PDB file of C-alpha atoms and ligand atoms in Angstrom:
ATOM      1  CA  UNK R   2     -74.678 -43.749  52.331  1.00  0.00           C
ATOM      2  CA  UNK R   3     -71.163 -45.015  53.410  1.00  0.00           C
ATOM      3  CA  UNK R   4     -71.396 -48.738  54.736  1.00  0.00           C
ATOM      4  CA  UNK R   5     -70.159 -47.908  58.330  1.00  0.00           C
ATOM      5  CA  UNK R   6     -72.767 -45.688  58.769  1.00  0.00           C
ATOM      6  CA  UNK R   7     -75.914 -48.251  57.736  1.00  0.00           C
ATOM      7  CA  UNK R   8     -77.257 -49.811  60.540  1.00  0.00           C
ATOM      8  CA  UNK R   9     -80.049 -52.543  60.549  1.00  0.00           C
ATOM      9  CA  UNK R  10     -82.848 -49.759  61.410  1.00  0.00           C
ATOM     10  CA  UNK R  11     -82.466 -48.652  57.708  1.00  0.00           C
ATOM     11  CA  UNK R  12     -83.050 -51.787  56.330  1.00  0.00           C
ATOM     12  CA  UNK R  13     -86.757 -52.105  56.711  1.00  0.00           C
ATOM     13  CA  UNK R  14     -87.145 -55.023  59.087  1.00  0.00           C
ATOM     14  CA  UNK R  15     -90.278 -54.779  61.793  1.00  0.00           C
ATOM     15  CA  UNK R  16     -89.024 -54.098  65.868  1.00  0.00           C
ATOM     16  CA  UNK R  17     -89.562 -57.753  66.692  1.00  0.00           C
ATOM     17  CA  UNK R  18     -86.819 -58.479  64.179  1.00  0.00           C
ATOM     18  CA  UNK R  19     -84.529 -55.240  65.159  1.00  0.00           C
ATOM     19  CA  UNK R  20     -84.739 -56.201  68.653  1.00  0.00           C
ATOM     20  CA  UNK R  21     -83.452 -59.637  67.896  1.00  0.00           C
ATOM     21  CA  UNK R  22     -80.759 -58.325  66.132  1.00  0.00           C
ATOM     22  CA  UNK R  23     -79.968 -56.114  69.526  1.00  0.00           C
ATOM     23  CA  UNK R  24     -80.408 -59.317  71.403  1.00  0.00           C
ATOM     24  CA  UNK R  25     -77.755 -61.532  69.647  1.00  0.00           C
ATOM     25  CA  UNK R  26     -75.530 -58.276  69.860  1.00  0.00           C
ATOM     26  CA  UNK R  27     -74.854 -57.273  66.289  1.00  0.00           C
ATOM     27  CA  UNK R  28     -74.152 -53.728  66.235  1.00  0.00           C
ATOM     28  CA  UNK R  29     -74.186 -53.362  62.215  1.00  0.00           C
ATOM     29  CA  UNK R  30     -75.474 -55.018  59.488  1.00  0.00           C
ATOM     30  CA  UNK R  31     -72.447 -57.299  57.570  1.00  0.00           C
ATOM     31  CA  UNK R  32     -72.091 -56.605  53.894  1.00  0.00           C
ATOM     32  CA  UNK R  33     -74.115 -59.339  52.561  1.00  0.00           C
ATOM     33  CA  UNK R  34     -77.007 -58.085  55.050  1.00  0.00           C
ATOM     34  CA  UNK R  35     -76.592 -54.673  53.917  1.00  0.00           C
ATOM     35  CA  UNK R  36     -76.975 -55.337  49.983  1.00  0.00           C
ATOM     36  CA  UNK R  37     -79.487 -58.099  50.284  1.00  0.00           C
ATOM     37  CA  UNK R  38     -82.095 -57.960  52.758  1.00  0.00           C
ATOM     38  CA  UNK R  39     -83.789 -54.871  51.706  1.00  0.00           C
ATOM     39  CA  UNK R  40     -84.535 -56.642  48.190  1.00  0.00           C
ATOM     40  CA  UNK R  41     -84.985 -59.865  50.162  1.00  0.00           C
ATOM     41  CA  UNK R  42     -87.828 -57.805  52.077  1.00  0.00           C
ATOM     42  CA  UNK R  43     -89.137 -56.576  48.793  1.00  0.00           C
ATOM     43  CA  UNK R  44     -89.742 -60.267  47.709  1.00  0.00           C
ATOM     44  CA  UNK R  45     -86.850 -60.224  44.917  1.00  0.00           C
ATOM     45  CA  UNK R  46     -84.538 -63.566  44.151  1.00  0.00           C
ATOM     46  CA  UNK R  47     -81.077 -62.966  45.309  1.00  0.00           C
ATOM     47  CA  UNK R  48     -77.929 -64.686  44.272  1.00  0.00           C
ATOM     48  CA  UNK R  49     -75.441 -64.508  47.175  1.00  0.00           C
ATOM     49  CA  UNK R  50     -71.586 -65.680  46.564  1.00  0.00           C
ATOM     50  CA  UNK R  51     -70.804 -66.075  50.110  1.00  0.00           C
ATOM     51  CA  UNK R  52     -69.367 -68.388  52.527  1.00  0.00           C
ATOM     52  CA  UNK R  53     -70.242 -69.307  56.260  1.00  0.00           C
ATOM     53  CA  UNK R  54     -68.812 -66.580  58.268  1.00  0.00           C
ATOM     54  CA  UNK R  55     -70.330 -63.676  56.227  1.00  0.00           C
ATOM     55  CA  UNK R  56     -73.905 -63.004  58.127  1.00  0.00           C
ATOM     56  CA  UNK R  57     -75.854 -65.226  55.108  1.00  0.00           C
ATOM     57  CA  UNK R  58     -77.995 -67.074  57.977  1.00  0.00           C
ATOM     58  CA  UNK R  59     -79.371 -63.489  58.685  1.00  0.00           C
ATOM     59  CA  UNK R  60     -79.583 -62.140  55.489  1.00  0.00           C
ATOM     60  CA  UNK R  61     -81.954 -64.988  54.605  1.00  0.00           C
ATOM     61  CA  UNK R  62     -83.741 -65.799  57.989  1.00  0.00           C
ATOM     62  CA  UNK R  63     -84.720 -62.224  58.818  1.00  0.00           C
ATOM     63  CA  UNK R  64     -86.545 -61.678  55.969  1.00  0.00           C
ATOM     64  CA  UNK R  65     -88.258 -65.462  55.469  1.00  0.00           C
ATOM     65  CA  UNK R  66     -89.235 -64.626  58.845  1.00  0.00           C
ATOM     66  CA  UNK R  67     -90.728 -61.244  58.508  1.00  0.00           C
ATOM     67  CA  UNK R  68     -92.813 -62.371  55.377  1.00  0.00           C
ATOM     68  CA  UNK R  69     -94.035 -65.555  57.577  1.00  0.00           C
ATOM     69  CA  UNK R  70     -94.909 -63.255  60.036  1.00  0.00           C
ATOM     70  CA  UNK R  71     -97.477 -61.026  58.268  1.00  0.00           C
ATOM     71  CA  UNK R  72     -99.354 -64.495  57.395  1.00  0.00           C
ATOM     72  CA  UNK R  73     -99.673 -65.387  60.861  1.00  0.00           C
ATOM     73  CA  UNK R  74    -102.982 -66.686  62.147  1.00  0.00           C
ATOM     74  CA  UNK R  75    -103.460 -68.775  59.147  1.00  0.00           C
ATOM     75  CA  UNK R  76    -102.641 -72.556  60.204  1.00  0.00           C
ATOM     76  CA  UNK R  77     -99.236 -73.199  60.472  1.00  0.00           C
ATOM     77  CA  UNK R  78     -98.188 -75.001  56.906  1.00  0.00           C
ATOM     78  CA  UNK R  79     -94.651 -75.174  55.169  1.00  0.00           C
ATOM     79  CA  UNK R  80     -94.516 -71.729  53.321  1.00  0.00           C
ATOM     80  CA  UNK R  81     -90.429 -71.402  53.730  1.00  0.00           C
ATOM     81  CA  UNK R  82     -87.770 -74.385  52.852  1.00  0.00           C
ATOM     82  CA  UNK R  83     -84.292 -73.596  53.792  1.00  0.00           C
ATOM     83  CA  UNK R  84     -82.122 -76.554  51.859  1.00  0.00           C
ATOM     84  CA  UNK R  85     -78.533 -76.980  53.459  1.00  0.00           C
ATOM     85  CA  UNK R  86     -76.119 -79.880  52.975  1.00  0.00           C
ATOM     86  CA  UNK R  87     -75.264 -81.199  56.280  1.00  0.00           C
ATOM     87  CA  UNK R  88     -77.147 -81.849  59.712  1.00  0.00           C
ATOM     88  CA  UNK R  89     -74.659 -79.232  61.397  1.00  0.00           C
ATOM     89  CA  UNK R  90     -75.286 -76.404  59.110  1.00  0.00           C
ATOM     90  CA  UNK R  91     -78.868 -77.903  59.334  1.00  0.00           C
ATOM     91  CA  UNK R  92     -78.755 -77.502  63.228  1.00  0.00           C
ATOM     92  CA  UNK R  93     -77.137 -74.393  63.406  1.00  0.00           C
ATOM     93  CA  UNK R  94     -79.470 -72.409  61.188  1.00  0.00           C
ATOM     94  CA  UNK R  95     -82.207 -73.687  63.134  1.00  0.00           C
ATOM     95  CA  UNK R  96     -80.818 -72.124  66.161  1.00  0.00           C
ATOM     96  CA  UNK R  97     -80.269 -69.019  64.402  1.00  0.00           C
ATOM     97  CA  UNK R  98     -84.109 -68.943  63.547  1.00  0.00           C
ATOM     98  CA  UNK R  99     -85.252 -69.730  67.413  1.00  0.00           C
ATOM     99  CA  UNK R 100     -83.071 -66.553  68.349  1.00  0.00           C
ATOM    100  CA  UNK R 101     -84.300 -64.381  65.835  1.00  0.00           C
ATOM    101  CA  UNK R 102     -87.824 -65.084  65.578  1.00  0.00           C
ATOM    102  CA  UNK R 103     -87.870 -65.518  69.557  1.00  0.00           C
ATOM    103  CA  UNK R 104     -90.612 -62.245  69.552  1.00  0.00           C
ATOM    104  CA  UNK R 105     -92.702 -63.795  67.041  1.00  0.00           C
ATOM    105  CA  UNK R 106     -95.677 -66.470  66.752  1.00  0.00           C
ATOM    106  CA  UNK R 107     -93.948 -68.717  64.507  1.00  0.00           C
ATOM    107  CA  UNK R 108     -93.305 -72.529  64.123  1.00  0.00           C
ATOM    108  CA  UNK R 109     -90.220 -74.163  62.672  1.00  0.00           C
ATOM    109  CA  UNK R 110     -88.574 -77.401  62.570  1.00  0.00           C
ATOM    110  CA  UNK R 111     -85.179 -78.790  61.604  1.00  0.00           C
ATOM    111  CA  UNK R 112     -84.973 -82.573  59.959  1.00  0.00           C
ATOM    112  CA  UNK R 113     -81.755 -84.701  58.777  1.00  0.00           C
ATOM    113  CA  UNK R 114     -80.457 -87.867  58.867  1.00  0.00           C
ATOM    114  CA  UNK R 115     -78.617 -89.904  61.308  1.00  0.00           C
ATOM    115  CA  UNK R 116     -80.574 -89.442  63.828  1.00  0.00           C
ATOM    116  CA  UNK R 117     -84.350 -91.034  65.072  1.00  0.00           C
ATOM    117  CA  UNK R 118     -87.316 -89.348  62.266  1.00  0.00           C
ATOM    118  CA  UNK R 119     -89.943 -89.845  65.082  1.00  0.00           C
ATOM    119  CA  UNK R 120     -89.654 -86.532  66.995  1.00  0.00           C
ATOM    120  CA  UNK R 121     -89.178 -85.014  63.350  1.00  0.00           C
ATOM    121  CA  UNK R 122     -92.455 -86.217  62.298  1.00  0.00           C
ATOM    122  CA  UNK R 123     -94.230 -85.373  65.182  1.00  0.00           C
ATOM    123  CA  UNK R 124     -93.186 -81.753  64.607  1.00  0.00           C
ATOM    124  CA  UNK R 125     -94.116 -81.893  61.280  1.00  0.00           C
ATOM    125  CA  UNK R 126     -97.502 -83.440  62.063  1.00  0.00           C
ATOM    126  CA  UNK R 127     -98.174 -80.317  64.627  1.00  0.00           C
ATOM    127  CA  UNK R 128     -97.616 -78.138  61.685  1.00  0.00           C
ATOM    128  CA  UNK R 129     -94.641 -75.851  60.754  1.00  0.00           C
ATOM    129  CA  UNK R 130     -94.457 -72.377  58.846  1.00  0.00           C
ATOM    130  CA  UNK R 131     -90.742 -72.746  58.322  1.00  0.00           C
ATOM    131  CA  UNK R 132     -88.709 -76.012  57.398  1.00  0.00           C
ATOM    132  CA  UNK R 133     -84.990 -76.536  57.348  1.00  0.00           C
ATOM    133  CA  UNK R 134     -83.685 -79.526  56.153  1.00  0.00           C
ATOM    134  CA  UNK R 135     -80.391 -81.926  54.545  1.00  0.00           C
ATOM    135  CA  UNK R 136     -81.794 -83.285  50.950  1.00  0.00           C
ATOM    136  CA  UNK R 137     -81.978 -87.167  52.185  1.00  0.00           C
ATOM    137  CA  UNK R 138     -84.381 -86.960  54.551  1.00  0.00           C
ATOM    138  CA  UNK R 139     -86.270 -84.536  52.871  1.00  0.00           C
ATOM    139  CA  UNK R 140     -86.561 -86.785  49.921  1.00  0.00           C
ATOM    140  CA  UNK R 141     -87.555 -89.800  52.530  1.00  0.00           C
ATOM    141  CA  UNK R 142     -90.076 -87.850  53.938  1.00  0.00           C
ATOM    142  CA  UNK R 143     -91.438 -86.516  51.230  1.00  0.00           C
ATOM    143  CA  UNK R 144     -91.771 -89.804  49.380  1.00  0.00           C
ATOM    144  CA  UNK R 145     -94.098 -91.306  52.213  1.00  0.00           C
ATOM    145  CA  UNK R 146     -96.370 -88.396  52.338  1.00  0.00           C
ATOM    146  CA  UNK R 147     -95.010 -86.890  55.267  1.00  0.00           C
ATOM    147  CA  UNK R 148     -93.793 -83.466  53.727  1.00  0.00           C
ATOM    148  CA  UNK R 149     -95.772 -81.373  50.893  1.00  0.00           C
ATOM    149  CA  UNK R 150     -94.209 -78.519  49.882  1.00  0.00           C
ATOM    150  CA  UNK R 151     -96.980 -76.801  47.788  1.00  0.00           C
ATOM    151  CA  UNK R 152     -97.410 -74.308  49.848  1.00  0.00           C
ATOM    152  CA  UNK R 153     -93.897 -73.057  49.779  1.00  0.00           C
ATOM    153  CA  UNK R 154     -93.327 -69.453  49.139  1.00  0.00           C
ATOM    154  CA  UNK R 155     -89.990 -68.868  49.884  1.00  0.00           C
ATOM    155  CA  UNK R 156     -87.371 -71.498  48.923  1.00  0.00           C
ATOM    156  CA  UNK R 157     -83.381 -70.955  50.305  1.00  0.00           C
ATOM    157  CA  UNK R 158     -80.700 -72.799  48.644  1.00  0.00           C
ATOM    158  CA  UNK R 159     -77.954 -72.739  50.932  1.00  0.00           C
ATOM    159  CA  UNK R 160     -74.018 -74.071  50.307  1.00  0.00           C
ATOM    160  CA  UNK R 161     -75.101 -74.681  46.615  1.00  0.00           C
ATOM    161  CA  UNK R 162     -71.392 -75.844  46.218  1.00  0.00           C
ATOM    162  CA  UNK R 163     -70.783 -78.042  48.697  1.00  0.00           C
ATOM    163  CA  UNK R 164     -74.531 -79.634  47.537  1.00  0.00           C
ATOM    164  CA  UNK R 165     -72.266 -80.207  44.333  1.00  0.00           C
ATOM    165  CA  UNK R 166     -69.251 -81.672  46.144  1.00  0.00           C
ATOM    166  CA  UNK R 167     -71.338 -84.143  48.359  1.00  0.00           C
ATOM    167  CA  UNK R 168     -73.088 -85.508  45.268  1.00  0.00           C
ATOM    168  CA  UNK R 169     -76.640 -84.108  46.196  1.00  0.00           C
ATOM    169  CA  UNK R 170     -77.250 -82.221  43.056  1.00  0.00           C
ATOM    170  CA  UNK R 171     -79.674 -84.792  41.530  1.00  0.00           C
ATOM    171  CA  UNK R 172     -81.837 -84.823  45.158  1.00  0.00           C
ATOM    172  CA  UNK R 173     -82.169 -81.126  45.046  1.00  0.00           C
ATOM    173  CA  UNK R 174     -83.327 -81.315  41.466  1.00  0.00           C
ATOM    174  CA  UNK R 175     -85.933 -83.595  42.612  1.00  0.00           C
ATOM    175  CA  UNK R 176     -86.529 -81.670  45.554  1.00  0.00           C
ATOM    176  CA  UNK R 177     -87.020 -78.038  43.510  1.00  0.00           C
ATOM    177  CA  UNK R 178     -89.082 -80.009  41.201  1.00  0.00           C
ATOM    178  CA  UNK R 179     -91.631 -80.339  43.947  1.00  0.00           C
ATOM    179  CA  UNK R 180     -92.018 -76.654  44.869  1.00  0.00           C
ATOM    180  CA  UNK R 181     -94.188 -74.038  43.480  1.00  0.00           C
ATOM    181  CA  UNK R 182     -92.873 -72.169  40.463  1.00  0.00           C
ATOM    182  CA  UNK R 183     -94.472 -69.172  41.597  1.00  0.00           C
ATOM    183  CA  UNK R 184     -92.328 -68.599  45.048  1.00  0.00           C
ATOM    184  CA  UNK R 185     -89.383 -66.187  46.034  1.00  0.00           C
ATOM    185  CA  UNK R 186     -85.796 -67.988  45.998  1.00  0.00           C
ATOM    186  CA  UNK R 187     -82.667 -67.143  47.819  1.00  0.00           C
ATOM    187  CA  UNK R 188     -79.180 -69.208  46.318  1.00  0.00           C
ATOM    188  CA  UNK R 189     -76.498 -69.232  47.999  1.00  0.00           C
ATOM    189  CA  UNK R 190     -72.961 -70.686  47.154  1.00  0.00           C
ATOM    190  CA  UNK R 191     -69.172 -69.856  48.188  1.00  0.00           C
ATOM    191  CA  UNK R 192     -67.858 -70.644  44.929  1.00  0.00           C
ATOM    192  CA  UNK R 193     -69.734 -70.455  41.508  1.00  0.00           C
ATOM    193  CA  UNK R 194     -68.387 -73.512  39.201  1.00  0.00           C
ATOM    194  CA  UNK R 195     -70.391 -73.841  35.949  1.00  0.00           C
ATOM    195  CA  UNK R 196     -72.749 -76.830  37.421  1.00  0.00           C
ATOM    196  CA  UNK R 197     -73.900 -74.223  40.271  1.00  0.00           C
ATOM    197  CA  UNK R 198     -74.177 -71.091  37.914  1.00  0.00           C
ATOM    198  CA  UNK R 199     -76.505 -73.198  35.821  1.00  0.00           C
ATOM    199  CA  UNK R 200     -78.282 -74.286  38.590  1.00  0.00           C
ATOM    200  CA  UNK R 201     -78.652 -70.764  40.127  1.00  0.00           C
ATOM    201  CA  UNK R 202     -79.998 -69.970  36.366  1.00  0.00           C
ATOM    202  CA  UNK R 203     -82.897 -72.238  36.501  1.00  0.00           C
ATOM    203  CA  UNK R 204     -83.979 -71.389  39.853  1.00  0.00           C
ATOM    204  CA  UNK R 205     -83.606 -67.812  40.089  1.00  0.00           C
ATOM    205  CA  UNK R 206     -85.895 -65.094  38.577  1.00  0.00           C
ATOM    206  CA  UNK R 207     -84.013 -61.832  37.987  1.00  0.00           C
ATOM    207  CA  UNK R 208     -81.839 -62.077  40.928  1.00  0.00           C
ATOM    208  CA  UNK R 209     -80.065 -59.392  42.654  1.00  0.00           C
ATOM    209  CA  UNK R 210     -76.614 -60.606  42.972  1.00  0.00           C
ATOM    210  CA  UNK R 211     -74.689 -59.914  46.231  1.00  0.00           C
ATOM    211  CA  UNK R 212     -71.020 -60.892  46.509  1.00  0.00           C
TER     212      UNK R 212
HETATM  213  P1  LIG G  10     -73.372 -66.986  59.379  1.00  0.00           P
HETATM  214  O1  LIG G  10     -72.416 -66.683  58.187  1.00  0.00           O
HETATM  215  O2  LIG G  10     -74.589 -66.994  59.219  1.00  0.00           O
HETATM  216  O3  LIG G  10     -72.636 -68.370  59.612  1.00  0.00           O
HETATM  217  O4  LIG G  10     -73.086 -66.456  60.214  1.00  0.00           O
HETATM  218  C1  LIG G  10     -71.790 -66.601  61.090  1.00  0.00           C
HETATM  219  C2  LIG G  10     -71.918 -65.506  62.714  1.00  0.00           C
HETATM  220  O5  LIG G  10     -71.686 -64.078  62.382  1.00  0.00           O
HETATM  221  C3  LIG G  10     -72.794 -65.961  63.263  1.00  0.00           C
HETATM  222  O6  LIG G  10     -71.967 -66.179  64.448  1.00  0.00           O
HETATM  223  C4  LIG G  10     -73.563 -64.870  63.684  1.00  0.00           C
HETATM  224  O7  LIG G  10     -74.325 -64.991  64.730  1.00  0.00           O
HETATM  225  C5  LIG G  10     -72.722 -63.815  63.375  1.00  0.00           C
HETATM  226  N1  LIG G  10     -73.387 -62.740  62.877  1.00  0.00           N
HETATM  227  C6  LIG G  10     -74.672 -62.545  61.858  1.00  0.00           C
HETATM  228  N2  LIG G  10     -74.552 -61.469  61.569  1.00  0.00           N
HETATM  229  C7  LIG G  10     -73.787 -60.487  62.116  1.00  0.00           C
HETATM  230  C8  LIG G  10     -73.789 -59.015  62.703  1.00  0.00           C
HETATM  231  N3  LIG G  10     -74.506 -58.218  61.714  1.00  0.00           N
HETATM  232  N4  LIG G  10     -72.855 -58.459  63.438  1.00  0.00           N
HETATM  233  C9  LIG G  10     -72.088 -59.454  64.009  1.00  0.00           C
HETATM  234  N5  LIG G  10     -72.103 -60.784  63.719  1.00  0.00           N
HETATM  235  C10 LIG G  10     -73.231 -61.368  63.121  1.00  0.00           C
END
């Protein structure tokens, strides 16, 4: 089917998420959304070579929300983790998840450094299904037993090359070591320098590659 005819309806999303794309004013899926959402919904790992502006947030957020929605009714625990390098990106991703998840009964929160940890800890104590985090604050709260990643089923590493530029790769490695081996991983990077490709190879299992 030619790209320009492909609509959100053909991707396999549930009505609650289709309505979210309409509410957001999206006429049709971007190329990365067309290529990555169906395999992500099917549980495949994804390697996305994509920068901000390509629609990559919805590419990982919509399949995550659909997966979590199927588990609704269970006590909230962190079943999905999105790791991103900066607090601005973390806040943006969290806002997008609020928009996309409006018709779903799911809890999410965002944690990052440079602000008081108290409200973040209170949200975590109440229980969340999805956590968006920057590496430093996440490791800090993990180290104090305030965040457990044992139940993570979906993991997103966002802007991996910026993680490298900002010196976060050791932190990222410590966090990924704490994740269950049996999980779905989506890995996004605008560029793929040698260290990032190696990191991706270590984290992904037969991924679908989307440029
Ligand atoms: P991102 O690459 O995820 O940071 O998204 C960049 C911008 O594109 C955001 O403002 C999104 O709301 C918007 N966007 C995402 N998907 C679509 C789409 N399918 N159609 C139009 N805009 C979109």
